PDB file of C-alpha atoms in Angstrom:
ATOM      1  CA  ASP A  39      -4.507 -11.285 -17.465  1.00 58.00           C
ATOM      2  CA  GLY A  40      -5.266  -7.824 -16.131  1.00 67.00           C
ATOM      3  CA  GLY A  41      -2.827  -6.257 -13.757  1.00 93.00           C
ATOM      4  CA  ILE A  42      -0.059  -3.820 -13.057  1.00 96.00           C
ATOM      5  CA  THR A  43       3.494  -4.307 -14.197  1.00 95.00           C
ATOM      6  CA  GLN A  44       6.570  -2.529 -12.977  1.00 96.00           C
ATOM      7  CA  SER A  45       9.981  -2.707 -14.509  1.00 90.00           C
ATOM      8  CA  PRO A  46      12.700  -3.348 -13.808  1.00 90.00           C
ATOM      9  CA  LYS A  47      12.482  -5.424 -10.634  1.00 92.00           C
ATOM     10  CA  TYR A  48      15.927  -4.298  -9.495  1.00 94.00           C
ATOM     11  CA  LEU A  49      17.625  -1.096 -10.555  1.00 93.00           C
ATOM     12  CA  PHE A  50      21.053   0.244  -9.758  1.00 93.00           C
ATOM     13  CA  ARG A  51      21.986   3.823 -10.308  1.00 91.00           C
ATOM     14  CA  LYS A  52      25.084   5.875  -9.811  1.00 91.00           C
ATOM     15  CA  GLU A  53      24.781   8.843  -7.548  1.00 89.00           C
ATOM     16  CA  GLY A  54      23.864  11.986  -9.493  1.00 89.00           C
ATOM     17  CA  GLN A  55      21.978  10.186 -12.268  1.00 91.00           C
ATOM     18  CA  ASN A  56      18.281  10.406 -12.995  1.00 93.00           C
ATOM     19  CA  VAL A  57      16.396   7.134 -13.409  1.00 94.00           C
ATOM     20  CA  THR A  58      12.866   6.328 -14.568  1.00 95.00           C
ATOM     21  CA  LEU A  59      10.730   3.553 -13.118  1.00 96.00           C
ATOM     22  CA  SER A  60       8.032   2.116 -15.328  1.00 96.00           C
ATOM     23  CA  CYS A  61       4.450   1.404 -14.282  1.00 97.00           C
ATOM     24  CA  GLU A  62       1.829   0.062 -16.690  1.00 97.00           C
ATOM     25  CA  GLN A  63      -1.725  -1.108 -16.016  1.00 97.00           C
ATOM     26  CA  ASN A  64      -4.292  -2.760 -18.278  1.00 96.00           C
ATOM     27  CA  LEU A  65      -7.133  -2.570 -15.770  1.00 94.00           C
ATOM     28  CA  ASN A  66      -8.626   0.549 -17.377  1.00 93.00           C
ATOM     29  CA  HIS A  67      -8.249   2.360 -14.054  1.00 93.00           C
ATOM     30  CA  ASP A  68      -8.372   6.140 -13.957  1.00 92.00           C
ATOM     31  CA  ALA A  69      -6.297   6.694 -10.817  1.00 91.00           C
ATOM     32  CA  MET A  70      -2.652   5.729 -10.331  1.00 93.00           C
ATOM     33  CA  TYR A  71      -0.245   6.133  -7.438  1.00 94.00           C
ATOM     34  CA  TRP A  72       3.435   5.869  -6.541  1.00 96.00           C
ATOM     35  CA  TYR A  73       4.551   4.826  -3.064  1.00 96.00           C
ATOM     36  CA  ARG A  74       7.907   4.435  -1.448  1.00 96.00           C
ATOM     37  CA  GLN A  75       8.714   1.903   1.260  1.00 94.00           C
ATOM     38  CA  ASP A  76      11.638   2.199   3.646  1.00 93.00           C
ATOM     39  CA  PRO A  77      12.520  -0.232   6.450  1.00 87.00           C
ATOM     40  CA  GLY A  78      10.299   0.255   9.483  1.00 84.00           C
ATOM     41  CA  GLN A  79       7.961   2.666   7.736  1.00 86.00           C
ATOM     42  CA  GLY A  80       4.581   2.400   6.108  1.00 88.00           C
ATOM     43  CA  LEU A  81       4.061   3.058   2.439  1.00 92.00           C
ATOM     44  CA  ARG A  82       4.426   6.780   1.760  1.00 94.00           C
ATOM     45  CA  LEU A  83       2.709   8.497  -1.137  1.00 93.00           C
ATOM     46  CA  ILE A  84       5.005  10.199  -3.646  1.00 96.00           C
ATOM     47  CA  TYR A  85       2.635  11.264  -6.431  1.00 95.00           C
ATOM     48  CA  TYR A  86      -0.857  10.377  -7.569  1.00 92.00           C
ATOM     49  CA  SER A  87      -2.866  10.912 -10.711  1.00 93.00           C
ATOM     50  CA  GLN A  88      -6.633  11.077 -10.840  1.00 89.00           C
ATOM     51  CA  ILE A  89      -6.897  11.118 -14.591  1.00 91.00           C
ATOM     52  CA  VAL A  90      -4.821  11.370 -17.745  1.00 94.00           C
ATOM     53  CA  ASN A  91      -2.748  14.549 -18.035  1.00 94.00           C
ATOM     54  CA  ASP A  92      -3.228  15.364 -14.370  1.00 94.00           C
ATOM     55  CA  PHE A  93      -1.144  14.512 -11.310  1.00 94.00           C
ATOM     56  CA  GLN A  94      -0.672  15.795  -7.773  1.00 92.00           C
ATOM     57  CA  LYS A  95       2.147  15.733  -5.250  1.00 94.00           C
ATOM     58  CA  GLY A  96       1.875  13.320  -2.365  1.00 92.00           C
ATOM     59  CA  ASP A  97       3.602  13.560   0.980  1.00 91.00           C
ATOM     60  CA  ILE A  98       7.190  13.097  -0.215  1.00 95.00           C
ATOM     61  CA  ALA A  99       7.322  14.442  -3.776  1.00 96.00           C
ATOM     62  CA  GLU A 100      10.614  16.329  -3.504  1.00 96.00           C
ATOM     63  CA  GLY A 101      13.224  14.923  -5.867  1.00 96.00           C
ATOM     64  CA  TYR A 102      10.670  13.008  -7.952  1.00 97.00           C
ATOM     65  CA  SER A 103       8.723  13.748 -11.119  1.00 97.00           C
ATOM     66  CA  VAL A 104       5.940  11.933 -12.983  1.00 98.00           C
ATOM     67  CA  SER A 105       3.926  12.132 -16.172  1.00 97.00           C
ATOM     68  CA  ARG A 106       0.540  10.751 -17.166  1.00 97.00           C
ATOM     69  CA  GLU A 107       0.276  11.040 -20.925  1.00 97.00           C
ATOM     70  CA  LYS A 108      -1.610   7.765 -21.306  1.00 97.00           C
ATOM     71  CA  LYS A 109      -4.234   6.184 -19.086  1.00 96.00           C
ATOM     72  CA  GLU A 110      -2.269   2.976 -18.742  1.00 97.00           C
ATOM     73  CA  SER A 111       1.137   4.456 -17.957  1.00 98.00           C
ATOM     74  CA  PHE A 112       2.470   6.436 -14.983  1.00 98.00           C
ATOM     75  CA  PRO A 113       6.293   6.530 -15.019  1.00 97.00           C
ATOM     76  CA  LEU A 114       8.228   7.895 -12.049  1.00 97.00           C
ATOM     77  CA  THR A 115      11.557   9.663 -12.459  1.00 97.00           C
ATOM     78  CA  VAL A 116      13.893   9.715  -9.494  1.00 95.00           C
ATOM     79  CA  THR A 117      16.076  12.754 -10.003  1.00 94.00           C
ATOM     80  CA  SER A 118      19.498  13.537  -8.653  1.00 89.00           C
ATOM     81  CA  ALA A 119      17.788  15.984  -6.287  1.00 88.00           C
ATOM     82  CA  GLN A 120      16.325  13.090  -4.281  1.00 89.00           C
ATOM     83  CA  LYS A 121      18.676  12.829  -1.319  1.00 88.00           C
ATOM     84  CA  ASN A 122      17.919   9.257  -0.256  1.00 91.00           C
ATOM     85  CA  PRO A 123      16.656   7.434  -3.333  1.00 93.00           C
ATOM     86  CA  THR A 124      17.557   3.892  -2.257  1.00 95.00           C
ATOM     87  CA  ALA A 125      14.196   2.306  -1.459  1.00 95.00           C
ATOM     88  CA  PHE A 126      11.467  -0.036  -2.665  1.00 96.00           C
ATOM     89  CA  TYR A 127       8.959   1.644  -4.983  1.00 97.00           C
ATOM     90  CA  LEU A 128       5.390   0.444  -5.462  1.00 97.00           C
ATOM     91  CA  CYS A 129       2.952   1.560  -8.119  1.00 97.00           C
ATOM     92  CA  ALA A 130      -0.801   1.141  -7.662  1.00 95.00           C
ATOM     93  CA  SER A 131      -4.039   1.952  -9.424  1.00 94.00           C
ATOM     94  CA  SER A 132      -7.707   2.210  -8.543  1.00 91.00           C
ATOM     95  CA  ILE A 133     -10.865   2.322 -10.604  1.00 88.00           C
ATOM     96  CA  ASP A 134     -11.505   6.010 -10.141  1.00 75.00           C
ATOM     97  CA  TRP A 135     -10.892   8.860  -7.821  1.00 67.00           C
ATOM     98  CA  THR A 136     -13.425   8.356  -5.077  1.00 65.00           C
ATOM     99  CA  GLY A 137     -10.524   8.189  -2.694  1.00 57.00           C
ATOM    100  CA  TYR A 138     -11.570   6.296   0.350  1.00 57.00           C
ATOM    101  CA  LEU A 139     -13.525   3.284  -0.757  1.00 67.00           C
ATOM    102  CA  ASP A 140     -11.453   2.384  -3.740  1.00 82.00           C
ATOM    103  CA  THR A 141      -9.347  -0.708  -3.392  1.00 87.00           C
ATOM    104  CA  GLN A 142      -5.863  -0.188  -4.732  1.00 91.00           C
ATOM    105  CA  TYR A 143      -4.227  -2.749  -6.992  1.00 93.00           C
ATOM    106  CA  PHE A 144      -0.482  -2.919  -6.656  1.00 96.00           C
ATOM    107  CA  GLY A 145       2.386  -3.827  -8.931  1.00 96.00           C
ATOM    108  CA  PRO A 146       5.265  -6.074  -7.806  1.00 94.00           C
ATOM    109  CA  GLY A 147       7.576  -3.155  -7.054  1.00 96.00           C
ATOM    110  CA  THR A 148      11.018  -1.948  -8.090  1.00 96.00           C
ATOM    111  CA  ARG A 149      13.956  -1.959  -5.720  1.00 96.00           C
ATOM    112  CA  LEU A 150      16.239   0.967  -6.476  1.00 95.00           C
ATOM    113  CA  THR A 151      19.773   1.042  -5.138  1.00 95.00           C
ATOM    114  CA  VAL A 152      22.023   4.038  -5.532  1.00 91.00           C
ATOM    115  CA  LEU A 153      25.670   3.119  -5.614  1.00 87.00           C
TER     116      LEU A 153
ATOM    117  CA  ILE B 223       0.200  13.533   8.629  1.00 46.00           C
ATOM    118  CA  LEU B 224      -2.041  11.217  10.626  1.00 61.00           C
ATOM    119  CA  ASN B 225      -0.478   8.065  12.036  1.00 87.00           C
ATOM    120  CA  VAL B 226      -1.686   4.515  11.541  1.00 93.00           C
ATOM    121  CA  GLU B 227      -0.050   1.991  13.832  1.00 95.00           C
ATOM    122  CA  GLN B 228      -0.002  -1.775  13.632  1.00 96.00           C
ATOM    123  CA  SER B 229       0.929  -4.253  16.316  1.00 96.00           C
ATOM    124  CA  PRO B 230       2.724  -6.478  16.744  1.00 97.00           C
ATOM    125  CA  GLN B 231       5.432  -5.743  14.179  1.00 95.00           C
ATOM    126  CA  SER B 232       5.961  -9.448  13.667  1.00 96.00           C
ATOM    127  CA  LEU B 233       4.879 -12.745  15.111  1.00 95.00           C
ATOM    128  CA  HIS B 234       5.466 -16.439  14.677  1.00 97.00           C
ATOM    129  CA  VAL B 235       2.685 -18.947  15.257  1.00 97.00           C
ATOM    130  CA  GLN B 236       2.411 -22.692  14.872  1.00 97.00           C
ATOM    131  CA  GLU B 237       0.305 -24.201  12.134  1.00 97.00           C
ATOM    132  CA  GLY B 238      -3.244 -24.576  13.398  1.00 97.00           C
ATOM    133  CA  ASP B 239      -3.030 -21.736  15.905  1.00 97.00           C
ATOM    134  CA  SER B 240      -5.410 -18.832  15.660  1.00 97.00           C
ATOM    135  CA  THR B 241      -3.982 -15.340  15.809  1.00 97.00           C
ATOM    136  CA  ASN B 242      -4.953 -11.721  15.643  1.00 96.00           C
ATOM    137  CA  PHE B 243      -3.339  -8.344  15.243  1.00 95.00           C
ATOM    138  CA  THR B 244      -4.310  -4.725  15.544  1.00 98.00           C
ATOM    139  CA  CYS B 245      -4.489  -1.629  13.406  1.00 97.00           C
ATOM    140  CA  SER B 246      -4.936   1.688  15.240  1.00 97.00           C
ATOM    141  CA  PHE B 247      -5.936   4.798  13.347  1.00 94.00           C
ATOM    142  CA  PRO B 248      -7.149   8.315  14.094  1.00 90.00           C
ATOM    143  CA  SER B 249     -10.886   8.152  14.765  1.00 89.00           C
ATOM    144  CA  SER B 250     -11.603  11.767  13.856  1.00 86.00           C
ATOM    145  CA  ASN B 251     -12.974  12.237  10.340  1.00 84.00           C
ATOM    146  CA  PHE B 252     -12.671   8.512   9.681  1.00 87.00           C
ATOM    147  CA  TYR B 253     -14.028   7.317   6.360  1.00 87.00           C
ATOM    148  CA  ALA B 254     -12.682   3.846   5.490  1.00 91.00           C
ATOM    149  CA  LEU B 255     -10.147   1.240   6.494  1.00 94.00           C
ATOM    150  CA  HIS B 256      -8.467  -1.205   4.148  1.00 94.00           C
ATOM    151  CA  TRP B 257      -6.624  -4.412   4.922  1.00 97.00           C
ATOM    152  CA  TYR B 258      -4.069  -5.790   2.474  1.00 97.00           C
ATOM    153  CA  ARG B 259      -2.074  -8.983   2.462  1.00 97.00           C
ATOM    154  CA  TRP B 260       1.468  -8.858   1.074  1.00 96.00           C
ATOM    155  CA  GLU B 261       3.313 -12.071   0.429  1.00 95.00           C
ATOM    156  CA  THR B 262       7.050 -11.972  -0.121  1.00 91.00           C
ATOM    157  CA  ALA B 263       8.009 -11.316  -3.757  1.00 89.00           C
ATOM    158  CA  LYS B 264       4.390 -10.626  -4.680  1.00 92.00           C
ATOM    159  CA  SER B 265       2.149  -7.574  -4.908  1.00 94.00           C
ATOM    160  CA  PRO B 266      -0.039  -6.493  -1.991  1.00 95.00           C
ATOM    161  CA  GLU B 267      -3.566  -7.809  -2.419  1.00 95.00           C
ATOM    162  CA  ALA B 268      -6.757  -6.361  -0.997  1.00 94.00           C
ATOM    163  CA  LEU B 269      -8.503  -8.299   1.761  1.00 96.00           C
ATOM    164  CA  PHE B 270     -11.204  -6.014   3.106  1.00 95.00           C
ATOM    165  CA  VAL B 271     -12.534  -2.473   2.991  1.00 93.00           C
ATOM    166  CA  MET B 272     -14.527  -1.435   6.023  1.00 94.00           C
ATOM    167  CA  THR B 273     -16.465   1.730   6.701  1.00 91.00           C
ATOM    168  CA  LEU B 274     -19.109   1.273   9.404  1.00 92.00           C
ATOM    169  CA  ASN B 275     -18.552   1.105  13.146  1.00 94.00           C
ATOM    170  CA  GLY B 276     -19.086  -2.474  14.265  1.00 95.00           C
ATOM    171  CA  ASP B 277     -18.529  -3.777  10.757  1.00 94.00           C
ATOM    172  CA  GLU B 278     -17.243  -7.318  10.459  1.00 97.00           C
ATOM    173  CA  LYS B 279     -15.923  -8.859   7.262  1.00 97.00           C
ATOM    174  CA  LYS B 280     -14.922 -12.445   6.583  1.00 97.00           C
ATOM    175  CA  LYS B 281     -13.031 -14.247   3.840  1.00 95.00           C
ATOM    176  CA  GLY B 282     -12.454 -17.915   4.517  1.00 96.00           C
ATOM    177  CA  ARG B 283     -10.441 -18.219   7.722  1.00 97.00           C
ATOM    178  CA  ILE B 284      -9.671 -14.509   7.861  1.00 97.00           C
ATOM    179  CA  SER B 285     -11.991 -11.971   9.423  1.00 98.00           C
ATOM    180  CA  ALA B 286     -11.779  -8.357  10.509  1.00 98.00           C
ATOM    181  CA  THR B 287     -13.679  -6.056  12.839  1.00 98.00           C
ATOM    182  CA  LEU B 288     -13.879  -2.293  12.999  1.00 97.00           C
ATOM    183  CA  ASN B 289     -14.338   0.169  15.846  1.00 97.00           C
ATOM    184  CA  THR B 290     -14.405   3.681  14.441  1.00 95.00           C
ATOM    185  CA  LYS B 291     -15.208   5.361  17.754  1.00 94.00           C
ATOM    186  CA  GLU B 292     -12.019   4.214  19.419  1.00 95.00           C
ATOM    187  CA  GLY B 293     -10.005   3.942  16.218  1.00 95.00           C
ATOM    188  CA  TYR B 294      -8.985   0.318  15.847  1.00 96.00           C
ATOM    189  CA  SER B 295      -9.478  -2.733  13.689  1.00 98.00           C
ATOM    190  CA  TYR B 296      -8.614  -6.331  14.443  1.00 98.00           C
ATOM    191  CA  LEU B 297      -7.639  -8.931  11.877  1.00 98.00           C
ATOM    192  CA  TYR B 298      -8.187 -12.553  12.912  1.00 98.00           C
ATOM    193  CA  ILE B 299      -6.830 -15.681  11.302  1.00 98.00           C
ATOM    194  CA  LYS B 300      -8.386 -18.941  12.429  1.00 97.00           C
ATOM    195  CA  GLY B 301      -6.336 -22.129  12.187  1.00 97.00           C
ATOM    196  CA  SER B 302      -3.261 -20.510  10.630  1.00 97.00           C
ATOM    197  CA  GLN B 303      -1.625 -22.272   7.712  1.00 97.00           C
ATOM    198  CA  PRO B 304       1.898 -21.794   6.287  1.00 96.00           C
ATOM    199  CA  GLU B 305       0.370 -20.108   3.238  1.00 96.00           C
ATOM    200  CA  ASP B 306      -0.981 -17.380   5.534  1.00 97.00           C
ATOM    201  CA  SER B 307       2.600 -16.213   6.064  1.00 97.00           C
ATOM    202  CA  ALA B 308       2.717 -12.645   4.795  1.00 97.00           C
ATOM    203  CA  THR B 309       2.797  -9.039   5.882  1.00 97.00           C
ATOM    204  CA  TYR B 310      -0.653  -7.661   6.646  1.00 98.00           C
ATOM    205  CA  LEU B 311      -1.061  -3.945   5.966  1.00 97.00           C
ATOM    206  CA  CYS B 312      -3.852  -1.647   6.996  1.00 96.00           C
ATOM    207  CA  ALA B 313      -4.561   1.753   5.476  1.00 94.00           C
ATOM    208  CA  SER B 314      -6.882   4.421   6.794  1.00 92.00           C
ATOM    209  CA  GLY B 315      -8.756   6.984   4.750  1.00 86.00           C
ATOM    210  CA  ASN B 316      -9.939  10.166   6.447  1.00 79.00           C
ATOM    211  CA  SER B 317     -12.309  12.694   4.948  1.00 76.00           C
ATOM    212  CA  GLY B 318     -10.557  15.737   3.625  1.00 70.00           C
ATOM    213  CA  THR B 319      -7.173  14.184   2.905  1.00 67.00           C
ATOM    214  CA  TYR B 320      -7.997  12.111  -0.212  1.00 65.00           C
ATOM    215  CA  LYS B 321      -5.115   9.827   0.667  1.00 76.00           C
ATOM    216  CA  TYR B 322      -4.554   6.535   2.388  1.00 84.00           C
ATOM    217  CA  ILE B 323      -2.238   6.431   5.371  1.00 89.00           C
ATOM    218  CA  PHE B 324      -0.581   3.046   5.628  1.00 92.00           C
ATOM    219  CA  GLY B 325       0.616   1.308   8.750  1.00 94.00           C
ATOM    220  CA  THR B 326       4.008  -0.390   8.867  1.00 94.00           C
ATOM    221  CA  GLY B 327       2.431  -3.832   8.714  1.00 96.00           C
ATOM    222  CA  THR B 328       2.423  -6.985  10.813  1.00 97.00           C
ATOM    223  CA  ARG B 329       4.685  -9.718   9.500  1.00 96.00           C
ATOM    224  CA  LEU B 330       3.213 -13.139  10.181  1.00 97.00           C
ATOM    225  CA  LYS B 331       5.198 -16.368   9.940  1.00 97.00           C
ATOM    226  CA  VAL B 332       3.279 -19.620  10.312  1.00 97.00           C
ATOM    227  CA  LEU B 333       5.531 -22.526  11.220  1.00 96.00           C
ATOM    228  CA  ALA B 334       4.655 -25.962   9.886  1.00 92.00           C
TER     229      ALA B 334
END
C-alpha cells in the first residue's frame, strides 16, 4: 500500500533535548511538508521541500531543522531552541511543486510532549 | 499571513439530518481551495479541490460550492451518517505565497 508513515505515534522528551520525528513516503512524490497543530489553531507550516536536497522555511521554522537526502524521507528535528515544542506534528507530501492545485497526502501524525 | 476561517467550530447533528458549514478565505489573489476530512486517529484525506468561481463538486452525499468573489466555500452533507463524524478542514492557496493556509476546522459529530 502506498502512503505516508510517521513514527513514533507518541513521543516524550525532556526539556532541553533534541528529538527527531520520522516521515517516510512511498508515493514517489517530489514535495514534502511538515505542519504543526495546536489547540484552536489551523495547521501551520514549519518547513517544506520541493525536491531532494532542497528545503525552505515555512511560517514557524524557528527551533526546527529538516533534511531531505532521499526522496522518500523528510525527518524533522525539534531542537532545544523551540520554546513550545509540545504539539501534534503532521507530515504531508504532494506529487510535485505546483503549489496550489496539488492535493496533499498526510501521515497519521506524531504527538510530541515535552516533560 | 492570510486568515482562513471556518464556522461553526463544532456541531452535533442527528443521523439523517443534512448539514452545512462554511470556509471563509481572502478573495484577493485566490487560486485554489481544498477541503479535507480528518477522522479521529486517522490521517486527513482530500475531499475536493476547487478553483473556479461558482464551482460545485460532489462526492456521494457530500458536496461543496465556491464563491471566489466574496471569499467563501460551503460544504454540504446530505443525510448525515455516524461515519461522517470527523473534522472538516479547508485550505486556501493564493498566488504568490506557494503555501496553503489552513482553517481551524469544523468538528462534526453525527449522533445515531
